[in-house]
C-alpha atoms as an extended CHARMM CRD file, in Angstrom:
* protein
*
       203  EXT
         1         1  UNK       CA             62.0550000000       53.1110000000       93.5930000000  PROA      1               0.0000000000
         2         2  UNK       CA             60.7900000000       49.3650000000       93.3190000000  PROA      2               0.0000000000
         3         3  UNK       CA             64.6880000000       48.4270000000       92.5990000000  PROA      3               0.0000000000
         4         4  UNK       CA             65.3570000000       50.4020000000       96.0560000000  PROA      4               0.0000000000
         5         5  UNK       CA             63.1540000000       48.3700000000       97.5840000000  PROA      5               0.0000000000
         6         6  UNK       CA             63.9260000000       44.9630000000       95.7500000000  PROA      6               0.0000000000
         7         7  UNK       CA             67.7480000000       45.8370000000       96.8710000000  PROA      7               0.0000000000
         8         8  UNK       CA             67.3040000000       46.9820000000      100.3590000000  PROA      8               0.0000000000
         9         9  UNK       CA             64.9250000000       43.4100000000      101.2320000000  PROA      9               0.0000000000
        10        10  UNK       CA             67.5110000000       42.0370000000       99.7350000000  PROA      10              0.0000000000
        11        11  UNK       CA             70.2080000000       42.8610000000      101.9750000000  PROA      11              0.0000000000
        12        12  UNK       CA             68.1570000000       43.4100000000      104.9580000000  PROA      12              0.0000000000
        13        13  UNK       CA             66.4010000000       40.0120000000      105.5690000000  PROA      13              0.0000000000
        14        14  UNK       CA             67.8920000000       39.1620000000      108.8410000000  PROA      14              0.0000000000
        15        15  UNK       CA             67.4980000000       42.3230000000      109.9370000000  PROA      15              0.0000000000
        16        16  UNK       CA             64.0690000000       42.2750000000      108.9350000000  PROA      16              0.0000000000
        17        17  UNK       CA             64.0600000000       38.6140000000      110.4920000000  PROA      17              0.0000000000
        18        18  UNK       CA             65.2010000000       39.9910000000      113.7660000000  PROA      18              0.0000000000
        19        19  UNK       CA             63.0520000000       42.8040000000      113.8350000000  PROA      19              0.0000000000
        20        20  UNK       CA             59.9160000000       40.0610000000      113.5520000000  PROA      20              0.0000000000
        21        21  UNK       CA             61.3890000000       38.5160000000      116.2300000000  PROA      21              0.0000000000
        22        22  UNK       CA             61.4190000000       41.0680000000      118.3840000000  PROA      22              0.0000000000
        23        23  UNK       CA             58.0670000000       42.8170000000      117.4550000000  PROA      23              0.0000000000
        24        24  UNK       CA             56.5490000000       39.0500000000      118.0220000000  PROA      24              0.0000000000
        25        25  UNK       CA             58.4880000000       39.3470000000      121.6740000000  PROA      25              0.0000000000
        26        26  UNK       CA             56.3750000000       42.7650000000      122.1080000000  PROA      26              0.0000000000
        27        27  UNK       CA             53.3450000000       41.1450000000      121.3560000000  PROA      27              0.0000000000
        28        28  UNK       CA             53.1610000000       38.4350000000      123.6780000000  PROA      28              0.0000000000
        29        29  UNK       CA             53.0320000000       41.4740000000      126.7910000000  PROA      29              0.0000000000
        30        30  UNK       CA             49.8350000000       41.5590000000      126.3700000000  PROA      30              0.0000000000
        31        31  UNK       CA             50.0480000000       37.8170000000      128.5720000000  PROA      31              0.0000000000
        32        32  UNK       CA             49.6060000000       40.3730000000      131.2090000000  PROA      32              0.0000000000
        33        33  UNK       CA             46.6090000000       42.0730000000      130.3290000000  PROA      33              0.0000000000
        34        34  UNK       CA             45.0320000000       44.4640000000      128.0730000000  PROA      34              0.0000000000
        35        35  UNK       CA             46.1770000000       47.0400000000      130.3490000000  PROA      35              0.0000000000
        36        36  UNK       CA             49.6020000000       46.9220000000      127.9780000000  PROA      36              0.0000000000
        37        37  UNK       CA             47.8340000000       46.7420000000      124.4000000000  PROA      37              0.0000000000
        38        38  UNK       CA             49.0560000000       50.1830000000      123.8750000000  PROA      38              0.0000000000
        39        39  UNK       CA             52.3980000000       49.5070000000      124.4900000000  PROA      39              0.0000000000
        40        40  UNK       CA             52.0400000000       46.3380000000      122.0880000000  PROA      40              0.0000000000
        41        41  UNK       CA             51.0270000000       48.5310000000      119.3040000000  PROA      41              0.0000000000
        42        42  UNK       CA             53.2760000000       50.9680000000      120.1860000000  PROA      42              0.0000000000
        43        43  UNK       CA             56.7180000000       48.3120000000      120.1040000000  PROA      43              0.0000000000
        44        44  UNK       CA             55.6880000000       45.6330000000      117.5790000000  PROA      44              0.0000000000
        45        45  UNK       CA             55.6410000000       48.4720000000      114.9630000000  PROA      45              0.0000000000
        46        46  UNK       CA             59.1610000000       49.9540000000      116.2680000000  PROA      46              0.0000000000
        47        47  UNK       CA             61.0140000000       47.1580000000      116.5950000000  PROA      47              0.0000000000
        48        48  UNK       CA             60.8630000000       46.4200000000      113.2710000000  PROA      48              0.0000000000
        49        49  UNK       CA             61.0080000000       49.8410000000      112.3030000000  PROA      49              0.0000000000
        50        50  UNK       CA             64.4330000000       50.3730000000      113.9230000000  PROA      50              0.0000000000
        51        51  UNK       CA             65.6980000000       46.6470000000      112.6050000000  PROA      51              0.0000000000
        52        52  UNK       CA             64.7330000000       47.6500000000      108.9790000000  PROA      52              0.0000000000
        53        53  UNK       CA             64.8600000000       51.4470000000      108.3640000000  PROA      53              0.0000000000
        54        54  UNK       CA             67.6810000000       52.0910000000      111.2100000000  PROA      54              0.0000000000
        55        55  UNK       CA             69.6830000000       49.6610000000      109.7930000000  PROA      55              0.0000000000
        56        56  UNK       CA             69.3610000000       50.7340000000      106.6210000000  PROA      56              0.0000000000
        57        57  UNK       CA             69.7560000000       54.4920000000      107.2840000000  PROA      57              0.0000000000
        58        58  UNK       CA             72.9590000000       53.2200000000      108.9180000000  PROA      58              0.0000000000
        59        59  UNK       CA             74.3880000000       51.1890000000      106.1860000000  PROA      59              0.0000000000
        60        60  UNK       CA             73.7710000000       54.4670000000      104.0160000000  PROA      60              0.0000000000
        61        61  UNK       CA             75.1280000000       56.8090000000      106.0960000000  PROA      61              0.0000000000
        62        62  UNK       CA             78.4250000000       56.4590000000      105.0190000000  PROA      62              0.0000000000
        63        63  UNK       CA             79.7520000000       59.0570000000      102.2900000000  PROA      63              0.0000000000
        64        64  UNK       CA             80.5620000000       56.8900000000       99.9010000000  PROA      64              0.0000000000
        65        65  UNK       CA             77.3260000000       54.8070000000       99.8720000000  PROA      65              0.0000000000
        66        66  UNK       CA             75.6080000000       58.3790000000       99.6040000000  PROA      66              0.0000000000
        67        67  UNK       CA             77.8690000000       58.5730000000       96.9110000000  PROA      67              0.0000000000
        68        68  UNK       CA             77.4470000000       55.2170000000       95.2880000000  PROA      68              0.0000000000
        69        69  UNK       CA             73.3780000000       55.7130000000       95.5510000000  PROA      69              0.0000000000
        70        70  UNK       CA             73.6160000000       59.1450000000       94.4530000000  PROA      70              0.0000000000
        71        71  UNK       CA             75.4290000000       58.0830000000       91.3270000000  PROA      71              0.0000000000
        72        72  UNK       CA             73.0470000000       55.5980000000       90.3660000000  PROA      72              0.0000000000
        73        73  UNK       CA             69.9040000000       56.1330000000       88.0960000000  PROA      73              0.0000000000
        74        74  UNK       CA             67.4960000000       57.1390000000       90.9320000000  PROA      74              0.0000000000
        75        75  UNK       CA             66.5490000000       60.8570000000       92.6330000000  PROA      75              0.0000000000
        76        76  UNK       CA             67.2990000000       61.8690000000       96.1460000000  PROA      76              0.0000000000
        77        77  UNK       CA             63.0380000000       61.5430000000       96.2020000000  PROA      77              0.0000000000
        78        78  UNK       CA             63.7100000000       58.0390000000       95.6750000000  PROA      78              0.0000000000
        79        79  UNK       CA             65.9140000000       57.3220000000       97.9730000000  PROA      79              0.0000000000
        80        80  UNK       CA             64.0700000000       59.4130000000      100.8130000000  PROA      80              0.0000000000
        81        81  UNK       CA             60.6920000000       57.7810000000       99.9810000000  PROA      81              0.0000000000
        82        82  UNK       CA             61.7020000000       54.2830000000      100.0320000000  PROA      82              0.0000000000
        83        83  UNK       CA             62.0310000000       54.7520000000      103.4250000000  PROA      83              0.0000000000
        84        84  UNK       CA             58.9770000000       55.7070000000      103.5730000000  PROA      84              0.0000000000
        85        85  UNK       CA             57.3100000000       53.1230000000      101.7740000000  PROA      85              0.0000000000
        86        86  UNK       CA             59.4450000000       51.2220000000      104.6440000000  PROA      86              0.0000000000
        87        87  UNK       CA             57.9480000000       53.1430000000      107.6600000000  PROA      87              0.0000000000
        88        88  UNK       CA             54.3980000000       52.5270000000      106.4070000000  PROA      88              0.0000000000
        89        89  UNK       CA             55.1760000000       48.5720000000      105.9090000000  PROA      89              0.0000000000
        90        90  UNK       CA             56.7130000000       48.2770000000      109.4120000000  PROA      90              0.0000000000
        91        91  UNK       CA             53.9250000000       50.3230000000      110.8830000000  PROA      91              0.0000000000
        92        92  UNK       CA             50.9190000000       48.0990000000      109.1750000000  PROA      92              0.0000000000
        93        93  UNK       CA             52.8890000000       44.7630000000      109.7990000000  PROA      93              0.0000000000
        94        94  UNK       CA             53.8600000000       45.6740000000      113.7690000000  PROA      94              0.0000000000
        95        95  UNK       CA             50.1580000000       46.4900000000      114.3880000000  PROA      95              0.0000000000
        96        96  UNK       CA             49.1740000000       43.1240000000      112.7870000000  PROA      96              0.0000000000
        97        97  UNK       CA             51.1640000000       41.1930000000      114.7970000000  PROA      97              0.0000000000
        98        98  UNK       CA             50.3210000000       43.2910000000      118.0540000000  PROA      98              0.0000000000
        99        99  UNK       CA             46.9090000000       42.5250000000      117.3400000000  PROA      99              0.0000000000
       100       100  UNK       CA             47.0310000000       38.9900000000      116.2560000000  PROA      100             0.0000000000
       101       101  UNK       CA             49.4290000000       37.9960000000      119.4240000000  PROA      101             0.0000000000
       102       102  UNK       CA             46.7240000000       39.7710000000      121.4800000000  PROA      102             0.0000000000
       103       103  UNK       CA             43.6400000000       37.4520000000      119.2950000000  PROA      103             0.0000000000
       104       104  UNK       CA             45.9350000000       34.3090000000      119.9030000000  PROA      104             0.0000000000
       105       105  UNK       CA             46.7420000000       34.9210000000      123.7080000000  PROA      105             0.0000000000
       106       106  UNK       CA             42.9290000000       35.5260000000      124.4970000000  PROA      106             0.0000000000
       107       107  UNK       CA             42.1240000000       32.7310000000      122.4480000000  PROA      107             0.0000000000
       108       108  UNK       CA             44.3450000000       30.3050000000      125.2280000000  PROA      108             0.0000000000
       109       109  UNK       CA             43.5010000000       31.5190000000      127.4750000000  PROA      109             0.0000000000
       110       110  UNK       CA             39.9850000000       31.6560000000      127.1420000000  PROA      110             0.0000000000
       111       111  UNK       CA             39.5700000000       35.6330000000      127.7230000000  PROA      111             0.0000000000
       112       112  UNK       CA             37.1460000000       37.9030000000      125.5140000000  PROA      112             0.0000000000
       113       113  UNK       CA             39.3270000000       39.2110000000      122.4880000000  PROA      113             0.0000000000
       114       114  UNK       CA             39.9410000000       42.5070000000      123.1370000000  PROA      114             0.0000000000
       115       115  UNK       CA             40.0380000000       45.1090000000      120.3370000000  PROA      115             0.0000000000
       116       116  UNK       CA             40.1810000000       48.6610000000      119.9910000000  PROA      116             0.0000000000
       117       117  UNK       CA             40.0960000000       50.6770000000      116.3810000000  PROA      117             0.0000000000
       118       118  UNK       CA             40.1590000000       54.1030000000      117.5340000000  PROA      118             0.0000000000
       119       119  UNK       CA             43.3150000000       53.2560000000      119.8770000000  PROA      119             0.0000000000
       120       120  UNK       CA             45.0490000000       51.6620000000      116.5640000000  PROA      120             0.0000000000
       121       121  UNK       CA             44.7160000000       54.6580000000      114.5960000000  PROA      121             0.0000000000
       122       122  UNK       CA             45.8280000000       56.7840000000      117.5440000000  PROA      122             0.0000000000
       123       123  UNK       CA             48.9980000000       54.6490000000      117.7270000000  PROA      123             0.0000000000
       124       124  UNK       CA             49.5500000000       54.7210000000      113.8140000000  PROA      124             0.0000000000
       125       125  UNK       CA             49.2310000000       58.7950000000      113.6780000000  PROA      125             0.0000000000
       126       126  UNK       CA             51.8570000000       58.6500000000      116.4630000000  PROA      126             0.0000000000
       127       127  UNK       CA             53.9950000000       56.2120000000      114.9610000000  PROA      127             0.0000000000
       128       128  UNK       CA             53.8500000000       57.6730000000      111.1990000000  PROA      128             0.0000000000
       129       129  UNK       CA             54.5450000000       61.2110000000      113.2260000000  PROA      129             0.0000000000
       130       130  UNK       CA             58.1800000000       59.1750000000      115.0760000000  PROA      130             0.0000000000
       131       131  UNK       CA             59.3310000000       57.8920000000      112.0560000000  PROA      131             0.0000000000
       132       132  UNK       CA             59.0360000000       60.6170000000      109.5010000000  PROA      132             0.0000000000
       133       133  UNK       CA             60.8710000000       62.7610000000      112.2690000000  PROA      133             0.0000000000
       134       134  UNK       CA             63.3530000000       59.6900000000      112.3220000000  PROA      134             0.0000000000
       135       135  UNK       CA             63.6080000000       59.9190000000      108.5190000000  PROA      135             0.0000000000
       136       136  UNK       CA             64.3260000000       63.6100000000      108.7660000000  PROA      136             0.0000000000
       137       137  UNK       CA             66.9430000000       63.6320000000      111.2060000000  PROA      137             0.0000000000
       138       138  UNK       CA             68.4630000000       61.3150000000      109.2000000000  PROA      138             0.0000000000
       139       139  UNK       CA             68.4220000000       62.8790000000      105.6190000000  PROA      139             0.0000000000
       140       140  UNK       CA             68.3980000000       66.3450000000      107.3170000000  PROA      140             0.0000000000
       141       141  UNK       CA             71.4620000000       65.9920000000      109.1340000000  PROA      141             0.0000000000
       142       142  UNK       CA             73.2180000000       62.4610000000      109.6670000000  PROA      142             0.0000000000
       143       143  UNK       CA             72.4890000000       59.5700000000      111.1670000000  PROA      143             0.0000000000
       144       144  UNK       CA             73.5940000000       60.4300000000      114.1490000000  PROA      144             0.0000000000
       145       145  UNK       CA             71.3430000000       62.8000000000      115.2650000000  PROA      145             0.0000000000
       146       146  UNK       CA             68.5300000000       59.6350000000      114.9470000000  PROA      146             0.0000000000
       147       147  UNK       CA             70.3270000000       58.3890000000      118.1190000000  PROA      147             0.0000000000
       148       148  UNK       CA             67.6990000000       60.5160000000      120.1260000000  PROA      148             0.0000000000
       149       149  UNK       CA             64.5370000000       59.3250000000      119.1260000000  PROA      149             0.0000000000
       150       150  UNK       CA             64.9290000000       56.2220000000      120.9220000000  PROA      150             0.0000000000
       151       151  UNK       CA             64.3150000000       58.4390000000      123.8770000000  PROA      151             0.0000000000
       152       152  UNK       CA             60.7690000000       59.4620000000      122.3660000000  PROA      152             0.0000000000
       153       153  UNK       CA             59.9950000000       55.9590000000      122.5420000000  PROA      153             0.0000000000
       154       154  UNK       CA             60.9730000000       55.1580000000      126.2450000000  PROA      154             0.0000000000
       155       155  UNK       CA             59.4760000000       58.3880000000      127.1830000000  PROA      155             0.0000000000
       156       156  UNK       CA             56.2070000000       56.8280000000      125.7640000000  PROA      156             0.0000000000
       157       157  UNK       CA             56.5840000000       53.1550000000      126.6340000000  PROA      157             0.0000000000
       158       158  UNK       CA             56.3420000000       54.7400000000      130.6290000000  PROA      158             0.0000000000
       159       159  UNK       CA             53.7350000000       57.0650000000      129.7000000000  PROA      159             0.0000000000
       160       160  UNK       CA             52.1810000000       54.1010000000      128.2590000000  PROA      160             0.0000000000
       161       161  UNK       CA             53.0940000000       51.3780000000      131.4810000000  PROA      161             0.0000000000
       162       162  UNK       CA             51.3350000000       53.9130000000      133.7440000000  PROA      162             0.0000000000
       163       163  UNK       CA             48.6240000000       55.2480000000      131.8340000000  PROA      163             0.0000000000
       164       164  UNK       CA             47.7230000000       52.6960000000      129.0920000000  PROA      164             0.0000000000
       165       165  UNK       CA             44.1830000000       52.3030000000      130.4840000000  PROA      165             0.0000000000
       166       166  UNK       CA             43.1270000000       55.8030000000      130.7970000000  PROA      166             0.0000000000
       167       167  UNK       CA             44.5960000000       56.4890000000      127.5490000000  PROA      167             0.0000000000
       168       168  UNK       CA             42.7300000000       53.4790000000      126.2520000000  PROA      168             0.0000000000
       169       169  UNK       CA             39.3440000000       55.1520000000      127.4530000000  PROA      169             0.0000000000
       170       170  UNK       CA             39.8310000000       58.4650000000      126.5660000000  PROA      170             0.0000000000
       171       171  UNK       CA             40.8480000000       57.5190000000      122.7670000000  PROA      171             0.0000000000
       172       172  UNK       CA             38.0210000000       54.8180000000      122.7160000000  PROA      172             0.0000000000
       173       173  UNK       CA             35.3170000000       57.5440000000      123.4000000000  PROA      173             0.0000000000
       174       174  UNK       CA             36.9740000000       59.5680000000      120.5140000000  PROA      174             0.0000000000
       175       175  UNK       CA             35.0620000000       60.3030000000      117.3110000000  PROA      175             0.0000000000
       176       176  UNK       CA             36.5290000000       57.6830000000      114.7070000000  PROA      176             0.0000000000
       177       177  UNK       CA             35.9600000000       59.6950000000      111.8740000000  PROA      177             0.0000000000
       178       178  UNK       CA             38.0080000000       62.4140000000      112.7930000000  PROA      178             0.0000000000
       179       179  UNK       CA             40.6660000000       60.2320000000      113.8310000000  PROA      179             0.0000000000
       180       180  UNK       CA             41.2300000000       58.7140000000      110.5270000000  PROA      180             0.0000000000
       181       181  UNK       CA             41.0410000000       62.3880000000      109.0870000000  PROA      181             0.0000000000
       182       182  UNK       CA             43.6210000000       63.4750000000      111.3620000000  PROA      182             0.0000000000
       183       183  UNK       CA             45.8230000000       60.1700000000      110.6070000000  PROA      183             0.0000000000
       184       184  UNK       CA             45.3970000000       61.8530000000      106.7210000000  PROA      184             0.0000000000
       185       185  UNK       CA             46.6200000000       64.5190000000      107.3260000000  PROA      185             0.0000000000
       186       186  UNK       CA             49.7380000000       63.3850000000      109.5460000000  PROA      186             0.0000000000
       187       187  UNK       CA             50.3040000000       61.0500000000      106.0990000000  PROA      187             0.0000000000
       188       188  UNK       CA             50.2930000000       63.7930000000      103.8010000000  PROA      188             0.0000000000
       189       189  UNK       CA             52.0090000000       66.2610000000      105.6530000000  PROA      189             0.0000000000
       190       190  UNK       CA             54.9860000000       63.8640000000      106.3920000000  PROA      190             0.0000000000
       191       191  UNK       CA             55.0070000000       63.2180000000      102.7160000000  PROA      191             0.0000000000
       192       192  UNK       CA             55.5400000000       67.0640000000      101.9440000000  PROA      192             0.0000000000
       193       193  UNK       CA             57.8770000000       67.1100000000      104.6440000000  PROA      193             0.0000000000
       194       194  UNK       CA             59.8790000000       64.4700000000      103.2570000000  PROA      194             0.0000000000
       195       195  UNK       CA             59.8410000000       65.8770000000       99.9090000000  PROA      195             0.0000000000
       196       196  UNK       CA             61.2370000000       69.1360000000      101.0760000000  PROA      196             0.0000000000
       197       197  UNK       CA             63.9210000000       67.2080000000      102.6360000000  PROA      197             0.0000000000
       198       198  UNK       CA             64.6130000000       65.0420000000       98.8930000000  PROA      198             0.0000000000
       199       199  UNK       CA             65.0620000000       68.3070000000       96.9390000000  PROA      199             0.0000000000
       200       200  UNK       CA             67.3640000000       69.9250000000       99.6850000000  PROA      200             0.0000000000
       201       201  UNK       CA             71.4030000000       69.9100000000       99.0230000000  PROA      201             0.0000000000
       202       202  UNK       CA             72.1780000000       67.4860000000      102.2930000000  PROA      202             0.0000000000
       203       203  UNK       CA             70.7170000000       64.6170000000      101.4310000000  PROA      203             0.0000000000
């Protein structure tokens, strides 16, 4: 799987390049206030999700590249996991820079950092939950059928414009612990989910 990953950098770096761009773009909303830190968490992470694993699920979705890839040396678990291993990357690198465009824009201009855990690991369970159904759609079916999601994530983004304090508050006074048990969970029940889909016939 390493090679998968070496190959699909490889090809991929302006994508990924454009995807930083954009998740850096995100970040800087929080200019306005900490009223929009959800929605920072919530876009850093999917921007570069949909400039690195969209694009790649794209430039695979062809049937001979699934034909090419299937004929290499490597298992349909590979090739569905490497995505995966993608997902999780975007997700822990878009949160960084959500959070350190928030500690740098404070910083200027002069306000109190602001910081919230228990909202971060309420954003990553949502965001491994968006992209493993991504992933399945994808694998599943056919690229295609991806072109929904996007939906999930405007759907949110207003959700997140007109609620983002409240939601802030509520997930604040939420018991950490069983946060980060839940987020567990959501991590090993994509995996599962995703393994099912490897070992199926469509892939």
């Amino acid at each position: 799987m390493s090679n998968l990953i070496k190959k699909n950098f490889v090809l991929n770096k302006m994508n990924i390049l454009y995807g930083l761009l954009g998740a850096l773009i995100f970040g800087s909303i929080s200019l306005d206030g900490h009223r929009y830190y959800t929605i920072a968490l919530m876009m850093c992470p999917s921007f570069l999700f949909t400039f690195t694993v969209g694009k790649m699920c794209y430039m695979e979705d062809s049937v001979a590249s699934r034909q090419f890839l299937l004929a290499l040396p490597i298992s349909k678990k590979d090739i569905v996991h490497e995505k995966n291993f993608w997902s999780y990357f975007t997700i822990v690198l878009g949160l960084a820079i959500a959070i350190l465009s928030s500690l740098v824009v404070d910083f200027f201009l002069k306000r109190d950092f602001y910081y919230d855990i228990n909202t971060t690991v309420f954003m990553a369970i949502f965001l491994i939950i968006y992209n493993t159904v991504f992933i399945i759609l994808n694998y599943r079916f056919d690229y295609s059928k991806t072109q929904l999601t996007p939906y999930i994530l405007l759907f949110f983004m207003f959700v997140f414009f007109k609620f983002g304090s409240e939601i802030i508050t509520f997930v604040s006074s939420s018991n950490l612990i069983v946060m980060m048990a839940i987020a567990v969970l959501i991590m090993v029940a994509s995996y599962i989910l995703l393994d099912k889909v490897a070992i199926s016939d469509v892939v």
